[in-house]
mmCIF file of C-alpha atoms and ligand atoms in Angstrom:
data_model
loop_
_atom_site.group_PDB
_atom_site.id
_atom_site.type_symbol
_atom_site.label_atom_id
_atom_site.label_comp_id
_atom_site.label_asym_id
_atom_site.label_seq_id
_atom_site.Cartn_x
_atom_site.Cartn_y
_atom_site.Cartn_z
ATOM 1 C CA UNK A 1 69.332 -14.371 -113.280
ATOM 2 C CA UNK A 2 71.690 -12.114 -111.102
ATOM 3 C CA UNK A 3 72.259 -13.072 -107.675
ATOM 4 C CA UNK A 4 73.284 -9.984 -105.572
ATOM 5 C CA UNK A 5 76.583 -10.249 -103.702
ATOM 6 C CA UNK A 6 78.103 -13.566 -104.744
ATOM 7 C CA UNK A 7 81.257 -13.458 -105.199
ATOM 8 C CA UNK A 8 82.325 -16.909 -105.965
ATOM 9 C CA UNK A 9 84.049 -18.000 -102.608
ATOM 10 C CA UNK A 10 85.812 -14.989 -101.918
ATOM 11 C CA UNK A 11 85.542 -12.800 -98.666
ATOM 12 C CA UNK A 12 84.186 -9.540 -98.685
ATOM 13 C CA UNK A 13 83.726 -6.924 -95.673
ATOM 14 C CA UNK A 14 82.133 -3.803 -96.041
ATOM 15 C CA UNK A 15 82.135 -1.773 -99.245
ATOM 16 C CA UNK A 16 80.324 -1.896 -102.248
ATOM 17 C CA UNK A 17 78.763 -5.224 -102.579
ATOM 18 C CA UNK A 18 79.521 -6.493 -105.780
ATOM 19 C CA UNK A 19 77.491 -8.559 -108.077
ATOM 20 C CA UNK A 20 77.686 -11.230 -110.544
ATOM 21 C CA UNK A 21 75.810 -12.858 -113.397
ATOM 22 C CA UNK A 22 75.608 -16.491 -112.021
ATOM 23 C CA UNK A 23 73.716 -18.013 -115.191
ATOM 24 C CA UNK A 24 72.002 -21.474 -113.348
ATOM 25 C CA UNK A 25 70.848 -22.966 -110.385
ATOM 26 C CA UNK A 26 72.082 -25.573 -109.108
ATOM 27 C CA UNK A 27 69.204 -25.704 -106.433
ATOM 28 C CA UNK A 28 65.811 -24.182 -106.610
ATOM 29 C CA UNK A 29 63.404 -24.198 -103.493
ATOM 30 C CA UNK A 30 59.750 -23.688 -103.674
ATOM 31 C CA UNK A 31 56.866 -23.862 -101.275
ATOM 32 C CA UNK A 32 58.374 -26.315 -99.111
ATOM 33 C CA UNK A 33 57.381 -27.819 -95.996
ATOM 34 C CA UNK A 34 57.647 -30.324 -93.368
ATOM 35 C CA UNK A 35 55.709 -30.637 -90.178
ATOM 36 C CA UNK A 36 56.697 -33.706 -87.493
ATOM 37 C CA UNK A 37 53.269 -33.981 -85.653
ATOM 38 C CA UNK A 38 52.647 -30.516 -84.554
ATOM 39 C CA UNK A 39 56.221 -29.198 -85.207
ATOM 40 C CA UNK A 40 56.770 -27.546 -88.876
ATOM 41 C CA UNK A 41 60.171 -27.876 -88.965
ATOM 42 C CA UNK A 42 60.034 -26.807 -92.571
ATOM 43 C CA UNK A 43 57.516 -23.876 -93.074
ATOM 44 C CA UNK A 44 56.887 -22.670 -96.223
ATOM 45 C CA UNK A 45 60.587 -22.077 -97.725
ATOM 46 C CA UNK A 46 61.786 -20.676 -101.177
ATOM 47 C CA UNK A 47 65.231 -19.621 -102.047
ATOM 48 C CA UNK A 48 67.509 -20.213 -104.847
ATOM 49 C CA UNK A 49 71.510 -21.404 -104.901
ATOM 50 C CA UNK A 50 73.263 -20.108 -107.800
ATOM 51 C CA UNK A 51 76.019 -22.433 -109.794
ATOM 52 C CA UNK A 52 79.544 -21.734 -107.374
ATOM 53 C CA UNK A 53 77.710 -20.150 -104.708
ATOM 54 C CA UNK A 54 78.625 -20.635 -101.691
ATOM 55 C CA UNK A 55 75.876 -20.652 -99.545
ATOM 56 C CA UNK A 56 75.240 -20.625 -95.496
ATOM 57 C CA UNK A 57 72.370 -21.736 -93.710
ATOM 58 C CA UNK A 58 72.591 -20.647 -90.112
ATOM 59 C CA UNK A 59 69.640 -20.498 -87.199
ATOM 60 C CA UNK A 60 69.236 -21.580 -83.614
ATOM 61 C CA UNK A 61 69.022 -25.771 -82.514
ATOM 62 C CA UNK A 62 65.866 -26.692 -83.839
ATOM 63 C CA UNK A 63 65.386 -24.181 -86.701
ATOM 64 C CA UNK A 64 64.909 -26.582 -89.300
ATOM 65 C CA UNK A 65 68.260 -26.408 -90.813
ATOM 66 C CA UNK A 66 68.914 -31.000 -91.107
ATOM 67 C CA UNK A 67 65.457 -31.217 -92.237
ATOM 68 C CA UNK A 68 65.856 -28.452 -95.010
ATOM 69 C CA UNK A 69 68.928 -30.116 -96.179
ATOM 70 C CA UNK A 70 67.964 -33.428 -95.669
ATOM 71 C CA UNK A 71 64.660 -32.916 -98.030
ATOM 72 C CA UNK A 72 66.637 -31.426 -100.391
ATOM 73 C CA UNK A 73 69.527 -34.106 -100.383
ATOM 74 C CA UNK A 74 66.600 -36.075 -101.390
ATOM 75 C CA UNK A 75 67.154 -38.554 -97.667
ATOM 76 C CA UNK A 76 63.007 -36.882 -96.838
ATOM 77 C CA UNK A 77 60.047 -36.444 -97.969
ATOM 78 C CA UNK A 78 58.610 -33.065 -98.196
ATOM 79 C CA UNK A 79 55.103 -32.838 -97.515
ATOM 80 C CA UNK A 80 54.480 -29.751 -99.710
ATOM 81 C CA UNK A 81 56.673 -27.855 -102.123
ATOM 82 C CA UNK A 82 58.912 -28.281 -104.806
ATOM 83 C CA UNK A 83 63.084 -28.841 -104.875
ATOM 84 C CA UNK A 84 65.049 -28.794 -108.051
ATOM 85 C CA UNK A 85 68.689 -30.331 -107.792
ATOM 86 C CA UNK A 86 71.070 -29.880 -110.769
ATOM 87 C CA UNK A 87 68.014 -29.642 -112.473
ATOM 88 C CA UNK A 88 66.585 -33.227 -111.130
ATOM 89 C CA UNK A 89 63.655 -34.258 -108.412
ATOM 90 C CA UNK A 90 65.814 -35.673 -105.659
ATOM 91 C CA UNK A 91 62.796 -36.902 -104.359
ATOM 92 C CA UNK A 92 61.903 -40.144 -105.107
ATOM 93 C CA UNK A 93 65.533 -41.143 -104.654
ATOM 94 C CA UNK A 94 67.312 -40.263 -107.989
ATOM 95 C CA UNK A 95 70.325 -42.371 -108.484
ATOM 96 C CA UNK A 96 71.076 -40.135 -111.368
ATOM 97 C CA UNK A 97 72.000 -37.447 -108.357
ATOM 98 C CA UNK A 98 74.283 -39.680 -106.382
ATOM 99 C CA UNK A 99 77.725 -39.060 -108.057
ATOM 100 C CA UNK A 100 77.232 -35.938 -108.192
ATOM 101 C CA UNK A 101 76.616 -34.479 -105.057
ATOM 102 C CA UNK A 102 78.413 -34.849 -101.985
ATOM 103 C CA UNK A 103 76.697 -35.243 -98.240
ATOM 104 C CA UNK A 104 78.357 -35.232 -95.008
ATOM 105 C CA UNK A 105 75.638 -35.393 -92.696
ATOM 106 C CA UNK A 106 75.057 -33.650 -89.049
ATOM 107 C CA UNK A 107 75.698 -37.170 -87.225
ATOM 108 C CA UNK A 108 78.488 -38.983 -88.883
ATOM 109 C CA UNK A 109 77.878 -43.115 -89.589
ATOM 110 C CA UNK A 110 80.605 -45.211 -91.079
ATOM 111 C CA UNK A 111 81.537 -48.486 -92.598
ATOM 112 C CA UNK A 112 82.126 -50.973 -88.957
ATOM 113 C CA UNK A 113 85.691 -52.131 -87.920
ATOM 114 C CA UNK A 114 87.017 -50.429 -91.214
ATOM 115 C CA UNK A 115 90.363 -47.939 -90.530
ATOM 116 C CA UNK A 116 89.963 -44.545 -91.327
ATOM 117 C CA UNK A 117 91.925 -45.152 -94.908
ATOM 118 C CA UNK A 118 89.521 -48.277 -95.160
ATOM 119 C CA UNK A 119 86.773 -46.357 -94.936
ATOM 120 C CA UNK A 120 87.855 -43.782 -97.354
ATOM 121 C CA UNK A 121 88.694 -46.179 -100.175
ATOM 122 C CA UNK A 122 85.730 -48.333 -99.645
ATOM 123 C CA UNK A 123 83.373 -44.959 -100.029
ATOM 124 C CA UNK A 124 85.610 -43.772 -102.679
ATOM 125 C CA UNK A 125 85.202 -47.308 -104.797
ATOM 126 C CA UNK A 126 81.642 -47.375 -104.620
ATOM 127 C CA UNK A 127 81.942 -43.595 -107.116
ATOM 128 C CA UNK A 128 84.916 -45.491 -109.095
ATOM 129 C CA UNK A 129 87.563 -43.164 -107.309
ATOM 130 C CA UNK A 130 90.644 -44.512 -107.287
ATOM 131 C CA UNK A 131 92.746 -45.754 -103.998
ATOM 132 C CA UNK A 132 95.366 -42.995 -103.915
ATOM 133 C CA UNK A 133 92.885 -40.357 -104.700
ATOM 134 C CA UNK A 134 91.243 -41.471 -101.334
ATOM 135 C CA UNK A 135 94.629 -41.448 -99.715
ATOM 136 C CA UNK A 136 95.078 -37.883 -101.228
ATOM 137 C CA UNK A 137 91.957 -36.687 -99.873
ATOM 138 C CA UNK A 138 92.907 -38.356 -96.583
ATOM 139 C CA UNK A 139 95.701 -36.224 -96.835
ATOM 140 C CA UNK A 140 94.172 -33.111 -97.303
ATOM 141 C CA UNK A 141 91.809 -33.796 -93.472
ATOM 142 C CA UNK A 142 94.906 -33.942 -91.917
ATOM 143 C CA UNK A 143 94.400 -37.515 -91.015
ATOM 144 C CA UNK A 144 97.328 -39.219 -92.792
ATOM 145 C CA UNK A 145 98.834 -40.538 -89.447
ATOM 146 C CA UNK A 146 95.283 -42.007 -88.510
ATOM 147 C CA UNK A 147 94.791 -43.890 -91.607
ATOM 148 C CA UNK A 148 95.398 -47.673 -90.127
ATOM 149 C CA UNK A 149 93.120 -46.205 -86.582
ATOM 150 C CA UNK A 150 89.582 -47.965 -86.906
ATOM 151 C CA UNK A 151 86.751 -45.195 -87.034
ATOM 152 C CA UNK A 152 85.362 -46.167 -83.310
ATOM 153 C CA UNK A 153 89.361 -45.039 -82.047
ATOM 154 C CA UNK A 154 89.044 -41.688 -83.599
ATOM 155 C CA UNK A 155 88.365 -38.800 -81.948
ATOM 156 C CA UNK A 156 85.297 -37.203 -82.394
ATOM 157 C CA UNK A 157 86.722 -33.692 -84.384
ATOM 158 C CA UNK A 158 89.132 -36.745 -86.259
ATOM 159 C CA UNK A 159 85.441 -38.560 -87.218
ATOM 160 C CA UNK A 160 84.041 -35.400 -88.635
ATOM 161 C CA UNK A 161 87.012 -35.180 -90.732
ATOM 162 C CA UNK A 162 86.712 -38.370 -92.111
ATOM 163 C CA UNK A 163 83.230 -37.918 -92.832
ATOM 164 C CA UNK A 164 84.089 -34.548 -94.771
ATOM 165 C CA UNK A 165 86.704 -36.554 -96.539
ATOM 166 C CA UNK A 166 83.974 -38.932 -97.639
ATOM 167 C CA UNK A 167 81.515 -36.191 -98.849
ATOM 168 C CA UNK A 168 84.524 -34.947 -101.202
ATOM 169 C CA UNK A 169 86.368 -38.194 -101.913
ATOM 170 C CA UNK A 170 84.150 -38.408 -105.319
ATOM 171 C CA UNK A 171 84.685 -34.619 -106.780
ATOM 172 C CA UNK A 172 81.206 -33.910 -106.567
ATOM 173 C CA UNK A 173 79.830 -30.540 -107.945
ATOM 174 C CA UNK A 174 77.621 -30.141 -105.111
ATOM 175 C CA UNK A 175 78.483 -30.629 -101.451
ATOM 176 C CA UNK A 176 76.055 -30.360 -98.372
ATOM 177 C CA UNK A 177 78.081 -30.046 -95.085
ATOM 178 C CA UNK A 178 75.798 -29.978 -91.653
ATOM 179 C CA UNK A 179 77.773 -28.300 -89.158
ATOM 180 C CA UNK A 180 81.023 -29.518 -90.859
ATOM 181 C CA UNK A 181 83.260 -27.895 -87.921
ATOM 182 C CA UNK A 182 81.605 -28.395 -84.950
ATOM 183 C CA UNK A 183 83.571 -30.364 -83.162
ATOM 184 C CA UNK A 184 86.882 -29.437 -84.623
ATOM 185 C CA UNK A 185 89.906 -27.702 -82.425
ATOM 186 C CA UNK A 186 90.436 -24.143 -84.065
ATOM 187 C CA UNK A 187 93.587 -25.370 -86.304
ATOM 188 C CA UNK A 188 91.466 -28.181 -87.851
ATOM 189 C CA UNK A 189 88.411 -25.657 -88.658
ATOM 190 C CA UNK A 190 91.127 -23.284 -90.040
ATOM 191 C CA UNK A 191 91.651 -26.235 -92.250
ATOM 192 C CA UNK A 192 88.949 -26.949 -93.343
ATOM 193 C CA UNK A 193 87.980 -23.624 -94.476
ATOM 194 C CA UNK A 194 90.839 -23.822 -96.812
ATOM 195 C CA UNK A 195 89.994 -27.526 -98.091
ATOM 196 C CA UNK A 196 86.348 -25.309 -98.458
ATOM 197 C CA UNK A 197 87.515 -22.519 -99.854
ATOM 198 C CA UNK A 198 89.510 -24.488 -102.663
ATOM 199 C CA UNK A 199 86.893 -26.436 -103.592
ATOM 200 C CA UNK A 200 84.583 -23.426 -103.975
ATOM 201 C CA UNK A 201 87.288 -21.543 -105.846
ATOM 202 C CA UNK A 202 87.293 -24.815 -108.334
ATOM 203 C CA UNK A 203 83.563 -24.176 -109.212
ATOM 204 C CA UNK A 204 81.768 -26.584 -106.936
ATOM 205 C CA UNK A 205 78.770 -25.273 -104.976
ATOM 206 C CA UNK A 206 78.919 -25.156 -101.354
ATOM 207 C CA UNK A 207 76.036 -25.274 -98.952
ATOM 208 C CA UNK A 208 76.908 -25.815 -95.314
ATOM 209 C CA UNK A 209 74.855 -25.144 -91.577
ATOM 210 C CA UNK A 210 77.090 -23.850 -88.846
ATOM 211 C CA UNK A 211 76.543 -21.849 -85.585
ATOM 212 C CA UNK A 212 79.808 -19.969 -86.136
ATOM 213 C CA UNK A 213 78.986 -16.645 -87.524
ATOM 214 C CA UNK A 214 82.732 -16.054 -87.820
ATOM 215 C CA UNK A 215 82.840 -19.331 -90.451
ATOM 216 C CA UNK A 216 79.975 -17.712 -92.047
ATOM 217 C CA UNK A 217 81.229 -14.220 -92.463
ATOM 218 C CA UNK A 218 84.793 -15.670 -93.517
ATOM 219 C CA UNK A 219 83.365 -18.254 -95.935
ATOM 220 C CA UNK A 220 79.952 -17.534 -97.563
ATOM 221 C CA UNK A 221 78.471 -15.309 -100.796
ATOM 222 C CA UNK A 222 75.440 -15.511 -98.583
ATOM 223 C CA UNK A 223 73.564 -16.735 -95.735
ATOM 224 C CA UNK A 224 69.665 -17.747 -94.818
ATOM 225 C CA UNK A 225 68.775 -17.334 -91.252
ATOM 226 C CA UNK A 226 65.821 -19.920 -90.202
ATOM 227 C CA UNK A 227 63.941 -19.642 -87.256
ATOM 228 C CA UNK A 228 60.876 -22.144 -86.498
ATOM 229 C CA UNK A 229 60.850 -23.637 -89.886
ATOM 230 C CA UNK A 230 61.469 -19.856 -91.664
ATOM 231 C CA UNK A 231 63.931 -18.334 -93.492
ATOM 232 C CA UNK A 232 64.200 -14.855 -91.875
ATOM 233 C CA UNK A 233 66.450 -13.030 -94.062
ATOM 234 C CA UNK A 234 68.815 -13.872 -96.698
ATOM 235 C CA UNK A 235 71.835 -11.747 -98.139
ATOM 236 C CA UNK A 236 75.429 -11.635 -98.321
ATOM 237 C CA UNK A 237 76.586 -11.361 -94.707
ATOM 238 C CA UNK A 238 78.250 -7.966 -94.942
ATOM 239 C CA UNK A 239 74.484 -6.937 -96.426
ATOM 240 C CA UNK A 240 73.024 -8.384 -93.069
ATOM 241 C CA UNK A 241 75.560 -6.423 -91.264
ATOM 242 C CA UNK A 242 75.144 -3.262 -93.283
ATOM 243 C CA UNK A 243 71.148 -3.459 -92.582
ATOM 244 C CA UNK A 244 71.484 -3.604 -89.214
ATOM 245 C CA UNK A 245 71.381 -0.415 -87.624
ATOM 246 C CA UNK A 246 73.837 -1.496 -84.614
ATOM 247 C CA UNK A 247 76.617 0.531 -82.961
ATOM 248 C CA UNK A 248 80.032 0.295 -82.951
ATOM 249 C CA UNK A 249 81.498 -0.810 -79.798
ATOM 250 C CA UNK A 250 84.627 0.764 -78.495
ATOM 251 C CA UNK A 251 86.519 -0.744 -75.522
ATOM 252 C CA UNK A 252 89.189 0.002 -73.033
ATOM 253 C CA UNK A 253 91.180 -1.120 -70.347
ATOM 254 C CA UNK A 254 88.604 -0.806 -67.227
ATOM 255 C CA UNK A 255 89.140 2.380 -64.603
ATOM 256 C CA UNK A 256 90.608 4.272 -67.994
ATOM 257 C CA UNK A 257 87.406 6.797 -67.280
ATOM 258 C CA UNK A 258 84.598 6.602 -64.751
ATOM 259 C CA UNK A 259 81.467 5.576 -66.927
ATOM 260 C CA UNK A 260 79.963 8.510 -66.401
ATOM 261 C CA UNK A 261 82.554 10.547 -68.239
ATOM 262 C CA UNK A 262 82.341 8.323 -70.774
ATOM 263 C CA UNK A 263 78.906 8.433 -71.262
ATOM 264 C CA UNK A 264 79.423 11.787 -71.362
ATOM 265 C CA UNK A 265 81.823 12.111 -74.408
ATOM 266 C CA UNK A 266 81.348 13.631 -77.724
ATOM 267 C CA UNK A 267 79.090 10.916 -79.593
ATOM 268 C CA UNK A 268 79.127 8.056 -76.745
ATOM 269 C CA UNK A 269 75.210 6.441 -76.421
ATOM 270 C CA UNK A 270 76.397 4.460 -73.239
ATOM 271 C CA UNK A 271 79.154 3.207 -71.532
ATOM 272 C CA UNK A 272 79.658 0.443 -68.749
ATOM 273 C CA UNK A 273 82.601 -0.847 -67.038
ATOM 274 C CA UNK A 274 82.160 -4.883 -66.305
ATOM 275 C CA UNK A 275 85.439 -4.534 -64.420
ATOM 276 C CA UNK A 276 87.976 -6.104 -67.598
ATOM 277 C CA UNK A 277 86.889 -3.234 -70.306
ATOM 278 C CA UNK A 278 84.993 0.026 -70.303
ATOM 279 C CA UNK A 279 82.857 -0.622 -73.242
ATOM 280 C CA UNK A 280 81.124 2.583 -74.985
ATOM 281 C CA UNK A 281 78.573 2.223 -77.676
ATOM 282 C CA UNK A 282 78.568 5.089 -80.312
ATOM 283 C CA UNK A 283 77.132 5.703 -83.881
ATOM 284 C CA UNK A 284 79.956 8.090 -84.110
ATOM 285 C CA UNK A 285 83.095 6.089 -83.329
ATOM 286 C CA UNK A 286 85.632 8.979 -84.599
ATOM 287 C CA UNK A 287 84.108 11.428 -81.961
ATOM 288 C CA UNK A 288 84.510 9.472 -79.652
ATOM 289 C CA UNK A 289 88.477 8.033 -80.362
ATOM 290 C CA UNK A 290 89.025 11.557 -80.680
ATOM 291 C CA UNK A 291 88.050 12.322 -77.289
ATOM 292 C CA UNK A 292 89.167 9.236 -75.588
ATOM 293 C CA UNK A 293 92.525 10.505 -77.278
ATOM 294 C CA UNK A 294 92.076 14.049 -76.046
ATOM 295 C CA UNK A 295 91.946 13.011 -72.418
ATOM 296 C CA UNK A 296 94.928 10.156 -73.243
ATOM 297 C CA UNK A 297 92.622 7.221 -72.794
ATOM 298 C CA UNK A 298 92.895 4.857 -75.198
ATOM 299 C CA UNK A 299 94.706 2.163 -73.640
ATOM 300 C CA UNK A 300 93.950 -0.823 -75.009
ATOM 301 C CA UNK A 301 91.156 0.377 -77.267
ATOM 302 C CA UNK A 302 89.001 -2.291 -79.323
ATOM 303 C CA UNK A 303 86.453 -1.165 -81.803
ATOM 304 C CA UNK A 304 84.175 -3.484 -82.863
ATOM 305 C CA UNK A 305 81.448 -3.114 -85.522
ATOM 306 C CA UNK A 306 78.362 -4.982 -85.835
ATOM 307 C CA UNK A 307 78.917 -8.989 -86.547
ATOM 308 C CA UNK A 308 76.989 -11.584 -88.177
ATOM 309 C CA UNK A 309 76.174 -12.404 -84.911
ATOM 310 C CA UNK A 310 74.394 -9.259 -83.935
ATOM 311 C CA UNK A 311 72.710 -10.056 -86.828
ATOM 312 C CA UNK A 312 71.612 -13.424 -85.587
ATOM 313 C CA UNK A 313 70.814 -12.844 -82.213
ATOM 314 C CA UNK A 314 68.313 -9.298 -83.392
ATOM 315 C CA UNK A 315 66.351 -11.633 -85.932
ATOM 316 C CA UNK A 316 65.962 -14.616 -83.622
ATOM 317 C CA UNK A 317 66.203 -13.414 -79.902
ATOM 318 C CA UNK A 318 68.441 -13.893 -77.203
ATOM 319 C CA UNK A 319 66.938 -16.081 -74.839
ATOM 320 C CA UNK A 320 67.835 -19.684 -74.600
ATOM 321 C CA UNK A 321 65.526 -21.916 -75.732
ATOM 322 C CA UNK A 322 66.009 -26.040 -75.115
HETATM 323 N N1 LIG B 401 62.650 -37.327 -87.310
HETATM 324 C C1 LIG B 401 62.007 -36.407 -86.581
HETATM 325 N N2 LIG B 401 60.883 -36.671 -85.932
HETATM 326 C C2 LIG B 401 60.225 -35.722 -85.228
HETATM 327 N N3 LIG B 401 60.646 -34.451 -85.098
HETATM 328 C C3 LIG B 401 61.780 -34.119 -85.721
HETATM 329 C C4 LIG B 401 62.533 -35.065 -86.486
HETATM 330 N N4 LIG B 401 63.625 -34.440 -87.000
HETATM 331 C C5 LIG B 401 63.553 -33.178 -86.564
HETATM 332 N N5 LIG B 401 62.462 -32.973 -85.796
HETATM 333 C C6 LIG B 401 62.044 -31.677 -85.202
HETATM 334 O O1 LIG B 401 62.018 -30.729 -86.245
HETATM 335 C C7 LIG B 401 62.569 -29.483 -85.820
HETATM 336 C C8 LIG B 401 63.745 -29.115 -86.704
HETATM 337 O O2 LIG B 401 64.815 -30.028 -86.455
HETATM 338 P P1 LIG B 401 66.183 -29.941 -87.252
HETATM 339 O O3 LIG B 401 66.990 -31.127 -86.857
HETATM 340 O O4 LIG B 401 65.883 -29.786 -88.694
HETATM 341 O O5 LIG B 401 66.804 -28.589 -86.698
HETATM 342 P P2 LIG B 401 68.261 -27.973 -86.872
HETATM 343 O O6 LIG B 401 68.079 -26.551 -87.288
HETATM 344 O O7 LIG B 401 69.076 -28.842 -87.745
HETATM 345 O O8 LIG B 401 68.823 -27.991 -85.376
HETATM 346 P P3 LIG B 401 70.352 -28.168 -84.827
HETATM 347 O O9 LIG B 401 71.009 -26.832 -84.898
HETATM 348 O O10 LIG B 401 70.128 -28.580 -83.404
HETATM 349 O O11 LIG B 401 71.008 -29.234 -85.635
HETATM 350 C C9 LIG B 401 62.910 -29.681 -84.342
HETATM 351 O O12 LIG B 401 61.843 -29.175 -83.580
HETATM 352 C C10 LIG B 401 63.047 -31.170 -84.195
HETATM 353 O O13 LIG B 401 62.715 -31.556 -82.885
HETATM 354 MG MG1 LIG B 402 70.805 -29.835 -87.483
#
C-alpha cells in the first residue's frame, strides 16, 4: 500500500509531492459512525494511518474530531463501522492495546494532590517506566522547575504539558494528542513541535486535532478535514493548498497607490486598502511585483500564497457557528 505524500515527519512546501511505500497500518477506519440523539457526530468515516505517519485531524468545534479519536482510542462505542488498531479491536477495551499507545486527551484529568513529578512517576509506574525516565520526560515539557507544584497550582498551558508528558512517559508507538497546544504560549508550542517532531522522526505514529493550520502545515504528512461528522478532504497539506485554486495576496504599506491604480495593474484581480496595507489579489504575482516596482511601490510588500487555512475556511464556511 502507498500512501501519497508522507514523508515521515518531515515538512514539505510546494514542489513535487513525494511518495513513499509505508508497508502497514497502524490504524484502519471503516464505516464508522456515531450519532448522540439526533447529532451524528461520527458520519460514515473511512481513512487509513500508515506506520510513522504523521497524521492531522483538523475541522471546526463540533466536527466530530474527540469522538473520532475517542472511538478509536477504544474510550467509545461506535454504533456502526469497523476500527483496526495495531492490528487489534480497541473496542471492547483491549488491555493488549494499553502499553502501546499513548492518549492525552482534549480535557486533561490527573492523579489528586499528586506534584507534577508525582504524577509523572505514578503514570509512568503503572507501564513499568522507570522514575528518572519520568523525570527525563518531565524534562523534555519544560516543567523541571514545576516538578514539586501539585497539578491544581499549575497553569493551565503547564497542565497540558504534563498531560503530554503522560501520553509519552511509556514510549508508546502510537500517540493520540487532542488539541495538544491549545493553550500553550507560542515558545511552549514551538516546543512541543520539536518533542513531536522527534518522536515522529523515531518511528512512532502521530495523530493529533488542532485548530492551528500553521501546526498542521509545519507538522503533518497529511491532514483530514471533518465537518458535521465528515471527513471532507484528506491529503498532504501542501496537496490541499495546491488544489485550491486561490490567489496570491500581495500587500503594501497603505496610500502606496490609490486602489484604483492598483486594481488597474498588469495581472491585479482586486485591490483594497483597509487603511494598514493595500492588499491586491493576483493569479499572476510577477506582473504585478513588476509593476508595483515600475512605479517604485513596493514598500513593505508581503506576498502571501494560499494557506491551510484558506483551505479550511473554502471546505467548511466562514460563518461562525456556536
Ligand atoms: N457525550 C456526548 N453526548 C452528547 N453529544 C455529544 C457528546 N460528545 C459530543 N457530542 C456532540 O457530538 C458532536 C461532536 O463533538 P466532538 O466533541 O467530537 O467535536 P470536536 O470536533 O472534538 O469539537 P471541538 O473542536 O470543540 O473539540 C457535537 O455536536 C457535540 O455536541
Ligand atoms: Mg474536540
Amino acid at each position: 500500500m502507498e500512501i501519497p505524500g508522507s514523508t515521515r515527519g518531515r515538512v514539505f512546501r510546494g514542489g513535487p509531492v513525494p511518495s513513499v511505500r509505508i508497508m502497514a497500518h497502524t490504524i484502519s477506519v471503516h464505516g464508522l459512525r456515531k450519532r448522540y440523539g439526533r447529532v451524528r457526530a461520527v458520519d460514515d468515516v473511512a481513512f487509513e494511518v500508515g506506520s510513522g505517519e504523521f497524521f492531522g485531524i483538523l475541522g471546526p468545534n463540533g466536527a466530530g474530531k474527540t469522538t473520532l479519536l475517542e472511538i478509536i482510542e477504544g474510550l467509545r462505542e461506535a454504533d456502526e463501522g469497523e476500527v483496526s488498531l495495531l492490528g487489534l479491536s480497541p473496542w471492547p477495551r483491549n488491555h493488549a492495546l494499553l502499553p502501546r499507545i499513548g492518549v492525552q486527551l482534549q480535557a486533561s484529568s490527573f492523579f489528586e494532590r499528586l506534584t507534577a513529578r508525582e504524577q509523572l512517576r505514578t503514570f509512568g509506574s503503572l507501564y513499568g517506566v522507570p522514575g528518572q525516565k519520568a523525570d527525563a520526560m518531565l524534562e523534555e515539557v519544560g516543567l523541571t522547575d514545576k516538578a514539586d507544584v501539585r497539578v491544581e497550582k499549575l497553569s493551565g498551558g503547564q497542565a497540558q504539558r504534563l498531560s503530554i508528558a503522560c501520553a509519552l512517559v511509556h514510549d508508546p508507538e502510537l500517540v493520540f494528542l487532542d488539541e495538544p497546544t491549545a493553550a500553550l504560549d507560542p515558545q511552549a508550542r514551538r516546543n512541543l513541535w520539536d518533542v513531536l517532531r522527534r518522536i515522529n522522526t523515531e518511528g512512532r505514529t502521530v495523530v493529533l486535532t488542532t485548530h492551528y493550520m500553521d501546526e498542521a502545515e509545519a507538522l503533518c504528512d497529511r491532514v483530514a478535514i471533518m465537518d458535521a461528522g465528515r471527513i471532507l478532504r484528506l491529503d498532504p497539506p501542501a496537496a490541499l493548498v495546491r488544489g485550491l485554486d486561490a490567489p496570491t495576496r500581495i500587500s503594501v504599506a497603505a496610500g502606496t497607490l490609490a486602489p484604483a491604480e492598483a486594481r488597474a495593474l498588469p495581472g491585479a484581480d482586486d485591490a483594497a486598502d483597509d487603511g494598514v496595507s493595500l492588499v491586491i489579489s493576483t493569479r499572476d504575482p510577477s506582473a504585478v511585483v513588476a509593476a508595483l516596482s515600475a512605479k517604485d511601490a513596493l514598500t513593505g510588500v508581503r506576498i502571501q500564497g494560499a494557506t491551510l487555512e484558506d483551505v479550511f475556511l473554502d471546505l467548511t464556511g466562514r460563518e461562525y457557528r456556536a
